PDB file of C-alpha atoms in Angstrom:
ATOM      1  CA  MET U   1     -14.557 -41.020  32.414  1.00 55.00           C
ATOM      2  CA  ARG U   2     -14.116 -37.231  32.440  1.00 65.00           C
ATOM      3  CA  HIS U   3     -16.598 -34.985  33.696  1.00 78.00           C
ATOM      4  CA  PRO U   4     -19.214 -33.717  31.272  1.00 77.00           C
ATOM      5  CA  ASN U   5     -18.661 -30.394  31.931  1.00 84.00           C
ATOM      6  CA  GLN U   6     -14.864 -30.970  31.018  1.00 88.00           C
ATOM      7  CA  ARG U   7     -15.809 -32.212  27.647  1.00 87.00           C
ATOM      8  CA  LEU U   8     -17.921 -29.591  26.899  1.00 87.00           C
ATOM      9  CA  ILE U   9     -15.321 -26.739  27.595  1.00 89.00           C
ATOM     10  CA  ARG U  10     -13.224 -28.796  25.644  1.00 90.00           C
ATOM     11  CA  THR U  11     -15.358 -29.005  22.749  1.00 89.00           C
ATOM     12  CA  LEU U  12     -16.102 -25.457  22.671  1.00 89.00           C
ATOM     13  CA  GLY U  13     -12.648 -24.126  23.113  1.00 90.00           C
ATOM     14  CA  LEU U  14     -11.350 -26.132  20.129  1.00 89.00           C
ATOM     15  CA  GLY U  15     -14.421 -25.067  18.095  1.00 90.00           C
ATOM     16  CA  TRP U  16     -13.498 -21.391  18.630  1.00 91.00           C
ATOM     17  CA  LEU U  17      -9.779 -22.163  18.300  1.00 91.00           C
ATOM     18  CA  ALA U  18     -10.550 -23.652  14.649  1.00 90.00           C
ATOM     19  CA  PHE U  19     -12.696 -20.393  13.809  1.00 88.00           C
ATOM     20  CA  VAL U  20     -10.056 -18.397  14.705  1.00 91.00           C
ATOM     21  CA  ALA U  21      -7.493 -20.086  12.818  1.00 88.00           C
ATOM     22  CA  LEU U  22     -10.118 -20.326   9.932  1.00 88.00           C
ATOM     23  CA  GLY U  23     -10.577 -16.591  10.010  1.00 84.00           C
ATOM     24  CA  LEU U  24      -6.816 -15.539   9.936  1.00 84.00           C
ATOM     25  CA  GLY U  25      -5.945 -18.048   7.044  1.00 80.00           C
ATOM     26  CA  LEU U  26      -9.045 -17.011   5.037  1.00 78.00           C
ATOM     27  CA  ARG U  27      -7.899 -13.149   5.633  1.00 74.00           C
ATOM     28  CA  GLN U  28      -4.187 -14.085   4.297  1.00 72.00           C
ATOM     29  CA  ILE U  29      -5.804 -16.062   1.100  1.00 73.00           C
ATOM     30  CA  LEU U  30      -8.072 -13.266   0.215  1.00 71.00           C
ATOM     31  CA  ALA U  31      -6.092 -10.288   1.253  1.00 71.00           C
ATOM     32  CA  SER U  32      -5.651  -7.625  -1.756  1.00 79.00           C
ATOM     33  CA  PRO U  33      -1.971  -7.236  -3.045  1.00 88.00           C
ATOM     34  CA  ARG U  34       0.278  -4.766  -1.322  1.00 89.00           C
ATOM     35  CA  VAL U  35       1.421  -2.238  -3.566  1.00 93.00           C
ATOM     36  CA  THR U  36       4.335   0.732  -2.966  1.00 95.00           C
ATOM     37  CA  VAL U  37       3.888   3.439  -5.198  1.00 96.00           C
ATOM     38  CA  VAL U  38       7.094   5.788  -6.346  1.00 95.00           C
ATOM     39  CA  ILE U  39       6.343   9.269  -7.396  1.00 95.00           C
ATOM     40  CA  ASP U  40       8.982  11.123  -9.059  1.00 94.00           C
ATOM     41  CA  ARG U  41       8.764  14.767  -8.262  1.00 92.00           C
ATOM     42  CA  SER U  42      11.360  16.493 -10.437  1.00 90.00           C
ATOM     43  CA  TYR U  43       9.912  19.373 -11.980  1.00 91.00           C
ATOM     44  CA  CYS U  44       7.466  19.100 -14.766  1.00 89.00           C
ATOM     45  CA  ALA U  45       4.578  21.046 -16.257  1.00 91.00           C
ATOM     46  CA  PRO U  46       1.473  21.256 -14.715  1.00 91.00           C
ATOM     47  CA  ALA U  47      -0.525  19.583 -17.259  1.00 90.00           C
ATOM     48  CA  GLN U  48       1.894  16.499 -17.037  1.00 92.00           C
ATOM     49  CA  TRP U  49       1.729  16.468 -13.053  1.00 93.00           C
ATOM     50  CA  GLN U  50      -2.275  16.487 -13.155  1.00 93.00           C
ATOM     51  CA  ARG U  51      -1.667  13.138 -15.334  1.00 93.00           C
ATOM     52  CA  VAL U  52       0.521  11.668 -12.612  1.00 94.00           C
ATOM     53  CA  GLY U  53      -2.193  12.875 -10.102  1.00 94.00           C
ATOM     54  CA  ASP U  54      -4.877  11.124 -11.960  1.00 95.00           C
ATOM     55  CA  ARG U  55      -2.821   7.789 -12.076  1.00 95.00           C
ATOM     56  CA  TYR U  56      -2.260   7.978  -8.500  1.00 96.00           C
ATOM     57  CA  ALA U  57      -6.214   8.883  -8.223  1.00 96.00           C
ATOM     58  CA  ASP U  58      -6.646   5.593  -9.951  1.00 96.00           C
ATOM     59  CA  LEU U  59      -4.621   3.522  -7.495  1.00 96.00           C
ATOM     60  CA  TYR U  60      -6.212   5.391  -4.647  1.00 96.00           C
ATOM     61  CA  ALA U  61      -9.777   4.327  -5.840  1.00 96.00           C
ATOM     62  CA  GLN U  62      -8.678   0.472  -6.245  1.00 94.00           C
ATOM     63  CA  GLN U  63      -7.396   0.785  -2.733  1.00 92.00           C
ATOM     64  CA  GLN U  64     -10.929   1.960  -1.784  1.00 92.00           C
ATOM     65  CA  GLN U  65     -12.369  -0.615  -3.663  1.00 91.00           C
ATOM     66  CA  ARG U  66     -10.191  -3.133  -1.668  1.00 86.00           C
ATOM     67  CA  GLN U  67      -8.545  -4.345  -4.660  1.00 89.00           C
ATOM     68  CA  ILE U  68      -5.012  -3.397  -3.492  1.00 91.00           C
ATOM     69  CA  THR U  69      -3.691  -2.117  -0.442  1.00 92.00           C
ATOM     70  CA  ILE U  70      -0.857   1.037  -1.098  1.00 94.00           C
ATOM     71  CA  ASP U  71       1.483  -0.172   1.141  1.00 92.00           C
ATOM     72  CA  ARG U  72       3.555   2.979   1.194  1.00 95.00           C
ATOM     73  CA  VAL U  73       3.973   6.026  -1.036  1.00 96.00           C
ATOM     74  CA  ILE U  74       7.909   7.126  -1.555  1.00 95.00           C
ATOM     75  CA  TYR U  75       9.020  10.592  -2.936  1.00 94.00           C
ATOM     76  CA  VAL U  76      11.773  11.016  -5.340  1.00 93.00           C
ATOM     77  CA  SER U  77      13.669  14.282  -6.067  1.00 88.00           C
ATOM     78  CA  ASP U  78      16.734  15.266  -6.479  1.00 84.00           C
ATOM     79  CA  LEU U  79      17.105  16.071  -2.989  1.00 85.00           C
ATOM     80  CA  GLY U  80      16.630  12.124  -2.097  1.00 87.00           C
ATOM     81  CA  LEU U  81      14.130   9.937  -1.204  1.00 90.00           C
ATOM     82  CA  GLU U  82      11.088  10.618   1.131  1.00 92.00           C
ATOM     83  CA  GLU U  83       8.664   8.154   2.577  1.00 93.00           C
ATOM     84  CA  ALA U  84       5.275   9.488   3.274  1.00 94.00           C
ATOM     85  CA  ALA U  85       4.174   8.939   6.791  1.00 95.00           C
ATOM     86  CA  THR U  86       0.598   7.858   5.762  1.00 95.00           C
ATOM     87  CA  VAL U  87      -0.806   7.074   2.393  1.00 95.00           C
ATOM     88  CA  PRO U  88      -2.010  10.574   0.941  1.00 96.00           C
ATOM     89  CA  ASP U  89      -5.509  10.991  -0.687  1.00 94.00           C
ATOM     90  CA  PRO U  90      -5.365  11.989  -4.420  1.00 95.00           C
ATOM     91  CA  GLY U  91      -5.834  15.706  -3.460  1.00 94.00           C
ATOM     92  CA  ALA U  92      -2.588  16.079  -1.415  1.00 94.00           C
ATOM     93  CA  VAL U  93      -0.639  14.474  -4.466  1.00 94.00           C
ATOM     94  CA  LYS U  94      -2.125  16.659  -6.772  1.00 92.00           C
ATOM     95  CA  ALA U  95      -1.320  19.728  -4.747  1.00 91.00           C
ATOM     96  CA  LEU U  96       2.411  18.648  -4.447  1.00 90.00           C
ATOM     97  CA  SER U  97       4.873  20.698  -6.006  1.00 88.00           C
ATOM     98  CA  THR U  98       7.521  19.423  -8.630  1.00 88.00           C
ATOM     99  CA  TYR U  99      10.959  21.028  -8.282  1.00 88.00           C
ATOM    100  CA  GLY U 100      14.511  20.289  -9.714  1.00 85.00           C
ATOM    101  CA  ARG U 101      15.909  17.958 -12.139  1.00 85.00           C
ATOM    102  CA  SER U 102      15.309  14.151 -12.302  1.00 83.00           C
ATOM    103  CA  ASN U 103      17.637  12.136 -10.482  1.00 81.00           C
ATOM    104  CA  PRO U 104      18.171   8.991 -12.162  1.00 86.00           C
ATOM    105  CA  SER U 105      20.338   7.463  -9.401  1.00 87.00           C
ATOM    106  CA  GLN U 106      17.843   8.388  -6.679  1.00 87.00           C
ATOM    107  CA  MET U 107      15.061   6.860  -8.829  1.00 88.00           C
ATOM    108  CA  GLN U 108      17.450   3.894  -9.603  1.00 89.00           C
ATOM    109  CA  GLN U 109      17.642   3.138  -5.766  1.00 89.00           C
ATOM    110  CA  ALA U 110      13.917   3.073  -4.939  1.00 89.00           C
ATOM    111  CA  THR U 111      13.293   1.148  -7.547  1.00 89.00           C
ATOM    112  CA  ALA U 112      15.975  -1.448  -6.546  1.00 91.00           C
ATOM    113  CA  ASP U 113      14.635  -1.264  -3.185  1.00 89.00           C
ATOM    114  CA  HIS U 114      11.099  -2.052  -4.266  1.00 90.00           C
ATOM    115  CA  PRO U 115      11.212  -3.922  -7.671  1.00 90.00           C
ATOM    116  CA  GLU U 116       7.497  -4.461  -7.499  1.00 91.00           C
ATOM    117  CA  ALA U 117       6.512  -0.456  -7.020  1.00 93.00           C
ATOM    118  CA  THR U 118       4.541   1.350  -9.382  1.00 94.00           C
ATOM    119  CA  VAL U 119       6.533   4.420 -10.687  1.00 94.00           C
ATOM    120  CA  LEU U 120       4.561   7.355 -11.615  1.00 94.00           C
ATOM    121  CA  THR U 121       6.700  10.039 -13.545  1.00 92.00           C
ATOM    122  CA  CYS U 122       5.699  12.843 -15.821  1.00 86.00           C
ATOM    123  CA  GLY U 123       7.519  10.747 -18.404  1.00 70.00           C
ATOM    124  CA  ASN U 124       5.391   7.846 -18.549  1.00 58.00           C
TER     125      ASN U 124
END
């Protein structure tokens, strides 16, 4: 026959282990979808860029409401691809300058690397 304290410790240990496992499982099941945002920074008129910023602000608001998680933000320009170190707030995106020409090969590379990405360009 086991000592009653050993049974109590075993029961409490298994209970806490089950509690932690259930918490981790629910976290995975209820996690918001992860989104990659690709932003084309090729030159466009300020009014058009404002619309890009507004669309990004909508995504950012969805993240604030925990409907989605913005995983990463990738800027595409004629100079190449650049990943933001942190997820920028909408004001930072709206304040970005646009420059150069659209580079279809860079955009194609970004969308090939991240096929489920949300693409924001002046053209859409």
